[in-house]
């Protein structure tokens, strides 16, 4: 395992890349990020805030850590989001585990990797940037 200072630096960098805040508990880092948008459905407007669960733990001397994230997306956001993850400068590790759960209005995307947290955060940050135009905008559901 690695020292607290290295874990703090990785947490700080990951949170900066994701424009988020973080909490450290022992050797685990929880990154807090959410986004808000307005949904129009059945002639009613309502505001929706989606929270993301992003974390890393078990950092090794080489700087690798067990990273995981669960991200809620609108169906129309997923193609651009997933494309950016796959085409990022830091390729997805071969040991990457992904799970997708979908319904007509929401997609839950879960990912686990073993890599430097900075790489994981950089890839997610780029993918979030592809869907930012929807943030703080009105989305119509039929």
Tab-separated table of N, CA and C in Angstrom:
chain	number	residue	atom	x	y	z
A	1	UNK	N	0.836	-1.197	0.000
A	1	UNK	CA	0.000	0.000	0.000
A	1	UNK	C	0.874	1.251	0.000
A	2	UNK	N	0.257	2.356	-0.192
A	2	UNK	CA	0.961	3.607	-0.409
A	2	UNK	C	0.568	4.614	0.670
A	3	UNK	N	1.379	5.651	0.844
A	3	UNK	CA	1.159	6.638	1.884
A	3	UNK	C	-0.057	7.527	1.660
A	4	UNK	N	-0.518	8.111	2.764
A	4	UNK	CA	-1.697	8.979	2.731
A	4	UNK	C	-1.481	10.207	1.853
A	5	UNK	N	-0.263	10.718	1.795
A	5	UNK	CA	0.008	11.900	0.986
A	5	UNK	C	-0.222	11.603	-0.496
A	6	UNK	N	0.221	10.448	-0.978
A	6	UNK	CA	0.025	10.065	-2.384
A	6	UNK	C	-1.460	9.867	-2.680
A	7	UNK	N	-2.189	9.268	-1.750
A	7	UNK	CA	-3.629	9.070	-1.928
A	7	UNK	C	-4.327	10.431	-1.980
A	8	UNK	N	-3.938	11.339	-1.092
A	8	UNK	CA	-4.524	12.684	-1.082
A	8	UNK	C	-4.249	13.397	-2.405
A	9	UNK	N	-3.027	13.317	-2.906
A	9	UNK	CA	-2.686	13.961	-4.176
A	9	UNK	C	-3.514	13.391	-5.327
A	10	UNK	N	-3.672	12.069	-5.362
A	10	UNK	CA	-4.474	11.432	-6.413
A	10	UNK	C	-5.940	11.859	-6.293
A	11	UNK	N	-6.445	11.934	-5.064
A	11	UNK	CA	-7.835	12.354	-4.839
A	11	UNK	C	-8.041	13.797	-5.276
A	12	UNK	N	-7.090	14.638	-4.933
A	12	UNK	CA	-7.169	16.055	-5.301
A	12	UNK	C	-7.168	16.223	-6.830
A	13	UNK	N	-6.294	15.500	-7.498
A	13	UNK	CA	-6.197	15.584	-8.956
A	13	UNK	C	-7.463	15.037	-9.624
A	14	UNK	N	-7.950	13.889	-9.143
A	14	UNK	CA	-9.163	13.288	-9.711
A	14	UNK	C	-10.358	14.221	-9.529
A	15	UNK	N	-10.503	14.800	-8.350
A	15	UNK	CA	-11.614	15.724	-8.090
A	15	UNK	C	-11.503	16.970	-8.960
A	16	UNK	N	-10.284	17.447	-9.148
A	16	UNK	CA	-10.072	18.618	-10.012
A	16	UNK	C	-10.481	18.303	-11.455
A	17	UNK	N	-10.060	17.152	-11.954
A	17	UNK	CA	-10.406	16.756	-13.317
A	17	UNK	C	-11.918	16.631	-13.505
A	18	UNK	N	-12.597	16.145	-12.465
A	18	UNK	CA	-14.032	15.922	-12.550
A	18	UNK	C	-14.849	17.133	-12.090
A	19	UNK	N	-14.165	18.190	-11.688
A	19	UNK	CA	-14.824	19.384	-11.154
A	19	UNK	C	-15.802	18.978	-10.057
A	20	UNK	N	-15.238	18.300	-9.057
A	20	UNK	CA	-16.038	17.725	-7.984
A	20	UNK	C	-15.325	17.907	-6.648
A	21	UNK	N	-15.950	17.429	-5.601
A	21	UNK	CA	-15.333	17.418	-4.270
A	21	UNK	C	-15.037	15.969	-3.905
A	22	UNK	N	-14.278	15.778	-2.836
A	22	UNK	CA	-13.955	14.411	-2.436
A	22	UNK	C	-13.904	14.278	-0.918
A	23	UNK	N	-14.063	13.037	-0.466
A	23	UNK	CA	-13.905	12.642	0.935
A	23	UNK	C	-12.921	11.494	0.984
A	24	UNK	N	-11.977	11.566	1.926
A	24	UNK	CA	-11.042	10.461	2.125
A	24	UNK	C	-11.386	9.760	3.433
A	25	UNK	N	-11.462	8.436	3.359
A	25	UNK	CA	-11.667	7.609	4.550
A	25	UNK	C	-10.639	6.497	4.472
A	26	UNK	N	-9.647	6.566	5.348
A	26	UNK	CA	-8.532	5.603	5.329
A	26	UNK	C	-7.908	5.602	3.940
A	27	UNK	N	-7.972	4.475	3.226
A	27	UNK	CA	-7.357	4.409	1.901
A	27	UNK	C	-8.385	4.458	0.775
A	28	UNK	N	-9.590	4.950	1.069
A	28	UNK	CA	-10.628	5.052	0.054
A	28	UNK	C	-10.989	6.516	-0.185
A	29	UNK	N	-11.194	6.854	-1.455
A	29	UNK	CA	-11.591	8.198	-1.843
A	29	UNK	C	-12.964	8.137	-2.504
A	30	UNK	N	-13.899	8.909	-1.966
A	30	UNK	CA	-15.229	9.054	-2.560
A	30	UNK	C	-15.287	10.424	-3.223
A	31	UNK	N	-15.575	10.458	-4.503
A	31	UNK	CA	-15.675	11.713	-5.237
A	31	UNK	C	-17.157	12.045	-5.393
A	32	UNK	N	-17.502	13.261	-5.019
A	32	UNK	CA	-18.902	13.711	-5.040
A	32	UNK	C	-19.146	14.594	-6.254
A	33	UNK	N	-20.031	14.152	-7.133
A	33	UNK	CA	-20.373	14.931	-8.324
A	33	UNK	C	-21.850	14.703	-8.628
A	34	UNK	N	-22.497	15.759	-9.080
A	34	UNK	CA	-23.875	15.627	-9.531
A	34	UNK	C	-24.129	16.618	-10.646
A	35	UNK	N	-25.259	16.482	-11.292
A	35	UNK	CA	-25.670	17.459	-12.284
A	35	UNK	C	-27.183	17.583	-12.257
A	36	UNK	N	-27.649	18.761	-12.615
A	36	UNK	CA	-29.066	19.086	-12.516
A	36	UNK	C	-29.587	19.559	-13.866
A	37	UNK	N	-30.779	19.119	-14.214
A	37	UNK	CA	-31.438	19.608	-15.413
A	37	UNK	C	-32.937	19.545	-15.206
A	38	UNK	N	-33.678	20.240	-16.064
A	38	UNK	CA	-35.134	20.290	-15.982
A	38	UNK	C	-35.717	19.346	-17.024
A	39	UNK	N	-36.710	18.584	-16.593
A	39	UNK	CA	-37.381	17.639	-17.479
A	39	UNK	C	-38.829	18.095	-17.656
A	40	UNK	N	-39.281	18.084	-18.900
A	40	UNK	CA	-40.668	18.422	-19.208
A	40	UNK	C	-41.385	17.141	-19.608
A	41	UNK	N	-42.395	16.756	-18.836
A	41	UNK	CA	-43.150	15.543	-19.126
A	41	UNK	C	-44.609	15.768	-18.749
A	42	UNK	N	-45.513	15.403	-19.631
A	42	UNK	CA	-46.950	15.535	-19.371
A	42	UNK	C	-47.342	16.945	-18.943
A	43	UNK	N	-46.828	17.936	-19.630
A	43	UNK	CA	-47.119	19.352	-19.408
A	43	UNK	C	-46.684	19.847	-18.028
A	44	UNK	N	-45.707	19.165	-17.433
A	44	UNK	CA	-45.185	19.550	-16.123
A	44	UNK	C	-43.659	19.612	-16.203
A	45	UNK	N	-43.096	20.655	-15.595
A	45	UNK	CA	-41.645	20.777	-15.490
A	45	UNK	C	-41.210	20.310	-14.109
A	46	UNK	N	-40.148	19.538	-14.052
A	46	UNK	CA	-39.562	19.223	-12.753
A	46	UNK	C	-38.050	19.166	-12.884
A	47	UNK	N	-37.394	19.516	-11.794
A	47	UNK	CA	-35.941	19.553	-11.766
A	47	UNK	C	-35.429	18.217	-11.256
A	48	UNK	N	-34.418	17.723	-11.910
A	48	UNK	CA	-33.840	16.426	-11.567
A	48	UNK	C	-32.346	16.609	-11.302
A	49	UNK	N	-31.888	16.097	-10.183
A	49	UNK	CA	-30.461	16.100	-9.881
A	49	UNK	C	-29.985	14.657	-9.836
A	50	UNK	N	-29.004	14.354	-10.662
A	50	UNK	CA	-28.414	13.015	-10.697
A	50	UNK	C	-27.082	13.038	-9.962
A	51	UNK	N	-26.948	12.168	-8.973
A	51	UNK	CA	-25.700	12.037	-8.229
A	51	UNK	C	-24.896	10.897	-8.831
A	52	UNK	N	-23.589	11.077	-8.853
A	52	UNK	CA	-22.702	10.045	-9.366
A	52	UNK	C	-21.902	9.457	-8.223
A	53	UNK	N	-21.693	8.171	-8.264
A	53	UNK	CA	-20.867	7.487	-7.285
A	53	UNK	C	-19.548	7.140	-7.965
A	54	UNK	N	-18.483	7.836	-7.579
A	54	UNK	CA	-17.159	7.630	-8.170
A	54	UNK	C	-16.180	7.444	-7.018
A	55	UNK	N	-15.346	6.410	-7.089
A	55	UNK	CA	-14.402	6.183	-5.988
A	55	UNK	C	-13.174	5.422	-6.467
A	56	UNK	N	-12.152	5.473	-5.619
A	56	UNK	CA	-10.999	4.597	-5.810
A	56	UNK	C	-10.480	4.185	-4.440
A	57	UNK	N	-9.824	3.020	-4.411
A	57	UNK	CA	-9.285	2.485	-3.162
A	57	UNK	C	-8.156	1.509	-3.474
A	58	UNK	N	-7.486	1.060	-2.436
A	58	UNK	CA	-6.416	0.065	-2.536
A	58	UNK	C	-5.309	0.506	-3.488
A	59	UNK	N	-4.860	1.751	-3.338
A	59	UNK	CA	-3.792	2.256	-4.199
A	59	UNK	C	-2.488	1.511	-3.905
A	60	UNK	N	-1.783	1.138	-4.965
A	60	UNK	CA	-0.526	0.407	-4.831
A	60	UNK	C	0.667	1.364	-4.951
A	61	UNK	N	1.847	0.839	-4.730
A	61	UNK	CA	3.072	1.634	-4.862
A	61	UNK	C	3.278	2.155	-6.285
A	62	UNK	N	2.708	1.469	-7.252
A	62	UNK	CA	2.853	1.894	-8.643
A	62	UNK	C	1.857	2.995	-9.026
A	63	UNK	N	0.954	3.361	-8.098
A	63	UNK	CA	-0.025	4.399	-8.369
A	63	UNK	C	-1.332	3.881	-8.934
A	64	UNK	N	-1.422	2.570	-9.103
A	64	UNK	CA	-2.664	1.981	-9.577
A	64	UNK	C	-3.625	1.829	-8.401
A	65	UNK	N	-4.929	1.905	-8.698
A	65	UNK	CA	-5.950	1.743	-7.670
A	65	UNK	C	-7.160	1.062	-8.290
A	66	UNK	N	-7.995	0.530	-7.419
A	66	UNK	CA	-9.268	-0.048	-7.847
A	66	UNK	C	-10.254	1.113	-7.943
A	67	UNK	N	-10.678	1.441	-9.166
A	67	UNK	CA	-11.579	2.562	-9.439
A	67	UNK	C	-12.954	2.022	-9.794
A	68	UNK	N	-13.979	2.736	-9.357
A	68	UNK	CA	-15.323	2.342	-9.769
A	68	UNK	C	-16.216	3.575	-9.830
A	69	UNK	N	-17.223	3.481	-10.686
A	69	UNK	CA	-18.175	4.574	-10.837
A	69	UNK	C	-19.514	4.013	-11.270
A	70	UNK	N	-20.567	4.626	-10.750
A	70	UNK	CA	-21.909	4.361	-11.232
A	70	UNK	C	-22.484	5.707	-11.639
A	71	UNK	N	-22.875	5.799	-12.890
A	71	UNK	CA	-23.285	7.063	-13.478
A	71	UNK	C	-24.669	6.893	-14.099
A	72	UNK	N	-25.557	7.814	-13.764
A	72	UNK	CA	-26.893	7.808	-14.341
A	72	UNK	C	-26.936	8.773	-15.516
A	73	UNK	N	-27.415	8.268	-16.637
A	73	UNK	CA	-27.447	9.040	-17.881
A	73	UNK	C	-28.820	8.948	-18.527
A	74	UNK	N	-29.135	9.954	-19.316
A	74	UNK	CA	-30.316	9.873	-20.159
A	74	UNK	C	-29.963	9.016	-21.375
A	75	UNK	N	-30.926	8.282	-21.946
A	75	UNK	CA	-30.614	7.411	-23.086
A	75	UNK	C	-29.920	8.127	-24.240
A	76	UNK	N	-30.303	9.374	-24.511
A	76	UNK	CA	-29.686	10.093	-25.630
A	76	UNK	C	-28.250	10.530	-25.331
A	77	UNK	N	-27.844	10.488	-24.065
A	77	UNK	CA	-26.481	10.860	-23.696
A	77	UNK	C	-25.499	9.702	-23.825
A	78	UNK	N	-26.000	8.490	-23.690
A	78	UNK	CA	-25.103	7.343	-23.596
A	78	UNK	C	-24.195	7.135	-24.807
A	79	UNK	N	-24.669	7.254	-26.051
A	79	UNK	CA	-23.758	7.010	-27.182
A	79	UNK	C	-22.516	7.903	-27.160
A	80	UNK	N	-22.681	9.202	-26.955
A	80	UNK	CA	-21.523	10.112	-26.929
A	80	UNK	C	-20.651	9.838	-25.717
A	81	UNK	N	-21.266	9.566	-24.576
A	81	UNK	CA	-20.525	9.286	-23.347
A	81	UNK	C	-19.650	8.044	-23.514
A	82	UNK	N	-20.251	6.959	-23.989
A	82	UNK	CA	-19.489	5.706	-24.123
A	82	UNK	C	-18.437	5.792	-25.225
A	83	UNK	N	-18.740	6.493	-26.315
A	83	UNK	CA	-17.762	6.667	-27.385
A	83	UNK	C	-16.519	7.380	-26.848
A	84	UNK	N	-16.721	8.437	-26.071
A	84	UNK	CA	-15.595	9.197	-25.515
A	84	UNK	C	-14.766	8.337	-24.569
A	85	UNK	N	-15.415	7.497	-23.774
A	85	UNK	CA	-14.664	6.596	-22.883
A	85	UNK	C	-13.754	5.674	-23.682
A	86	UNK	N	-14.275	5.136	-24.772
A	86	UNK	CA	-13.520	4.178	-25.592
A	86	UNK	C	-12.405	4.834	-26.396
A	87	UNK	N	-12.615	6.074	-26.817
A	87	UNK	CA	-11.665	6.747	-27.702
A	87	UNK	C	-10.707	7.689	-26.979
A	88	UNK	N	-10.727	7.709	-25.675
A	88	UNK	CA	-9.889	8.615	-24.895
A	88	UNK	C	-8.405	8.278	-25.065
A	89	UNK	N	-7.556	9.277	-24.821
A	89	UNK	CA	-6.095	9.098	-24.924
A	89	UNK	C	-5.597	7.993	-23.990
A	90	UNK	N	-6.226	7.854	-22.818
A	90	UNK	CA	-5.919	6.731	-21.924
A	90	UNK	C	-6.923	5.632	-22.237
A	91	UNK	N	-6.493	4.584	-22.959
A	91	UNK	CA	-7.437	3.533	-23.331
A	91	UNK	C	-7.992	2.808	-22.100
A	92	UNK	N	-9.180	2.261	-22.260
A	92	UNK	CA	-9.752	1.456	-21.178
A	92	UNK	C	-8.841	0.261	-20.925
A	93	UNK	N	-8.549	-0.026	-19.662
A	93	UNK	CA	-7.707	-1.194	-19.361
A	93	UNK	C	-8.384	-2.494	-19.802
A	94	UNK	N	-7.591	-3.485	-20.115
A	94	UNK	CA	-8.146	-4.762	-20.568
A	94	UNK	C	-8.965	-5.440	-19.472
A	95	UNK	N	-8.649	-5.158	-18.224
A	95	UNK	CA	-9.377	-5.773	-17.113
A	95	UNK	C	-10.612	-4.962	-16.704
A	96	UNK	N	-11.043	-4.048	-17.523
A	96	UNK	CA	-12.187	-3.179	-17.249
A	96	UNK	C	-13.476	-3.999	-17.185
A	97	UNK	N	-14.267	-3.778	-16.151
A	97	UNK	CA	-15.581	-4.408	-16.021
A	97	UNK	C	-16.647	-3.330	-16.200
A	98	UNK	N	-17.639	-3.593	-17.040
A	98	UNK	CA	-18.707	-2.633	-17.286
A	98	UNK	C	-20.057	-3.332	-17.198
A	99	UNK	N	-21.040	-2.570	-16.706
A	99	UNK	CA	-22.402	-3.104	-16.614
A	99	UNK	C	-23.362	-1.970	-16.967
A	100	UNK	N	-24.364	-2.295	-17.736
A	100	UNK	CA	-25.341	-1.320	-18.185
A	100	UNK	C	-26.737	-1.823	-17.829
A	101	UNK	N	-27.508	-0.955	-17.168
A	101	UNK	CA	-28.901	-1.251	-16.868
A	101	UNK	C	-29.715	-0.099	-17.427
A	102	UNK	N	-30.729	-0.404	-18.201
A	102	UNK	CA	-31.475	0.664	-18.871
A	102	UNK	C	-32.974	0.461	-18.765
A	103	UNK	N	-33.672	1.603	-18.747
A	103	UNK	CA	-35.110	1.616	-18.969
A	103	UNK	C	-35.382	2.725	-19.967
A	104	UNK	N	-36.608	3.077	-20.218
A	104	UNK	CA	-36.899	4.058	-21.268
A	104	UNK	C	-36.420	5.465	-20.940
A	105	UNK	N	-36.245	5.813	-19.659
A	105	UNK	CA	-35.889	7.179	-19.285
A	105	UNK	C	-34.508	7.351	-18.676
A	106	UNK	N	-33.852	6.278	-18.295
A	106	UNK	CA	-32.591	6.406	-17.575
A	106	UNK	C	-31.697	5.193	-17.808
A	107	UNK	N	-30.393	5.454	-17.876
A	107	UNK	CA	-29.401	4.388	-18.015
A	107	UNK	C	-28.461	4.459	-16.822
A	108	UNK	N	-28.229	3.315	-16.208
A	108	UNK	CA	-27.233	3.214	-15.142
A	108	UNK	C	-26.009	2.528	-15.744
A	109	UNK	N	-24.897	3.249	-15.744
A	109	UNK	CA	-23.643	2.731	-16.300
A	109	UNK	C	-22.669	2.531	-15.150
A	110	UNK	N	-22.189	1.303	-14.980
A	110	UNK	CA	-21.257	0.957	-13.903
A	110	UNK	C	-19.949	0.509	-14.535
A	111	UNK	N	-18.838	1.013	-14.007
A	111	UNK	CA	-17.524	0.649	-14.538
A	111	UNK	C	-16.547	0.440	-13.383
A	112	UNK	N	-15.688	-0.566	-13.517
A	112	UNK	CA	-14.594	-0.840	-12.580
A	112	UNK	C	-13.315	-0.989	-13.388
A	113	UNK	N	-12.235	-0.380	-12.898
A	113	UNK	CA	-10.932	-0.540	-13.542
A	113	UNK	C	-9.835	-0.622	-12.489
A	114	UNK	N	-8.699	-1.106	-12.906
A	114	UNK	CA	-7.484	-1.071	-12.087
A	114	UNK	C	-6.483	-0.259	-12.902
A	115	UNK	N	-6.261	0.986	-12.483
A	115	UNK	CA	-5.388	1.917	-13.194
A	115	UNK	C	-5.151	3.120	-12.283
A	116	UNK	N	-4.274	4.042	-12.670
A	116	UNK	CA	-4.115	5.258	-11.867
A	116	UNK	C	-5.441	6.033	-11.811
A	117	UNK	N	-5.846	6.495	-10.635
A	117	UNK	CA	-7.103	7.240	-10.513
A	117	UNK	C	-7.160	8.463	-11.430
A	118	UNK	N	-6.017	9.057	-11.696
A	118	UNK	CA	-5.973	10.229	-12.573
A	118	UNK	C	-6.400	9.876	-14.004
A	119	UNK	N	-6.031	8.676	-14.459
A	119	UNK	CA	-6.433	8.232	-15.796
A	119	UNK	C	-7.947	7.991	-15.835
A	120	UNK	N	-8.443	7.319	-14.805
A	120	UNK	CA	-9.873	7.032	-14.690
A	120	UNK	C	-10.670	8.338	-14.687
A	121	UNK	N	-10.243	9.293	-13.871
A	121	UNK	CA	-10.941	10.585	-13.762
A	121	UNK	C	-10.839	11.383	-15.051
A	122	UNK	N	-9.697	11.348	-15.705
A	122	UNK	CA	-9.513	12.075	-16.955
A	122	UNK	C	-10.470	11.559	-18.029
A	123	UNK	N	-10.597	10.253	-18.119
A	123	UNK	CA	-11.492	9.636	-19.095
A	123	UNK	C	-12.948	9.997	-18.795
A	124	UNK	N	-13.341	9.884	-17.522
A	124	UNK	CA	-14.715	10.244	-17.144
A	124	UNK	C	-14.988	11.726	-17.381
A	125	UNK	N	-14.016	12.566	-17.064
A	125	UNK	CA	-14.182	14.005	-17.254
A	125	UNK	C	-14.451	14.331	-18.723
A	126	UNK	N	-13.697	13.720	-19.608
A	126	UNK	CA	-13.887	13.946	-21.044
A	126	UNK	C	-15.283	13.474	-21.475
A	127	UNK	N	-15.711	12.334	-20.946
A	127	UNK	CA	-17.039	11.815	-21.297
A	127	UNK	C	-18.141	12.728	-20.763
A	128	UNK	N	-17.968	13.257	-19.540
A	128	UNK	CA	-18.957	14.193	-18.994
A	128	UNK	C	-19.055	15.451	-19.853
A	129	UNK	N	-17.933	15.902	-20.389
A	129	UNK	CA	-17.940	17.114	-21.213
A	129	UNK	C	-18.782	16.932	-22.475
A	130	UNK	N	-18.896	15.706	-22.971
A	130	UNK	CA	-19.709	15.467	-24.167
A	130	UNK	C	-21.196	15.590	-23.881
A	131	UNK	N	-21.588	15.468	-22.600
A	131	UNK	CA	-23.015	15.556	-22.270
A	131	UNK	C	-23.369	16.840	-21.529
A	132	UNK	N	-22.394	17.695	-21.265
A	132	UNK	CA	-22.665	18.940	-20.561
A	132	UNK	C	-23.691	19.840	-21.228
A	133	UNK	N	-23.807	19.881	-22.551
A	133	UNK	CA	-24.828	20.759	-23.129
A	133	UNK	C	-26.241	20.477	-22.613
A	134	UNK	N	-26.515	19.244	-22.162
A	134	UNK	CA	-27.839	18.937	-21.635
A	134	UNK	C	-28.031	19.451	-20.213
A	135	UNK	N	-26.941	19.683	-19.503
A	135	UNK	CA	-27.044	20.156	-18.134
A	135	UNK	C	-27.644	21.560	-18.124
A	136	UNK	N	-28.525	21.794	-17.187
A	136	UNK	CA	-29.207	23.082	-17.017
A	136	UNK	C	-30.079	23.454	-18.216
A	137	UNK	N	-30.504	22.471	-18.976
A	137	UNK	CA	-31.426	22.690	-20.083
A	137	UNK	C	-32.694	21.871	-19.853
A	138	UNK	N	-33.723	22.203	-20.561
A	138	UNK	CA	-34.987	21.473	-20.452
A	138	UNK	C	-34.987	20.316	-21.432
A	139	UNK	N	-35.370	19.148	-20.929
A	139	UNK	CA	-35.429	17.931	-21.731
A	139	UNK	C	-36.885	17.486	-21.769
A	140	UNK	N	-37.411	17.208	-22.939
A	140	UNK	CA	-38.797	16.762	-23.073
A	140	UNK	C	-38.855	15.254	-23.126
A	141	UNK	N	-39.708	14.686	-22.295
A	141	UNK	CA	-39.971	13.249	-22.333
A	141	UNK	C	-41.387	13.062	-22.870
A	142	UNK	N	-41.562	12.120	-23.723
A	142	UNK	CA	-42.897	11.909	-24.304
A	142	UNK	C	-43.598	10.820	-23.557
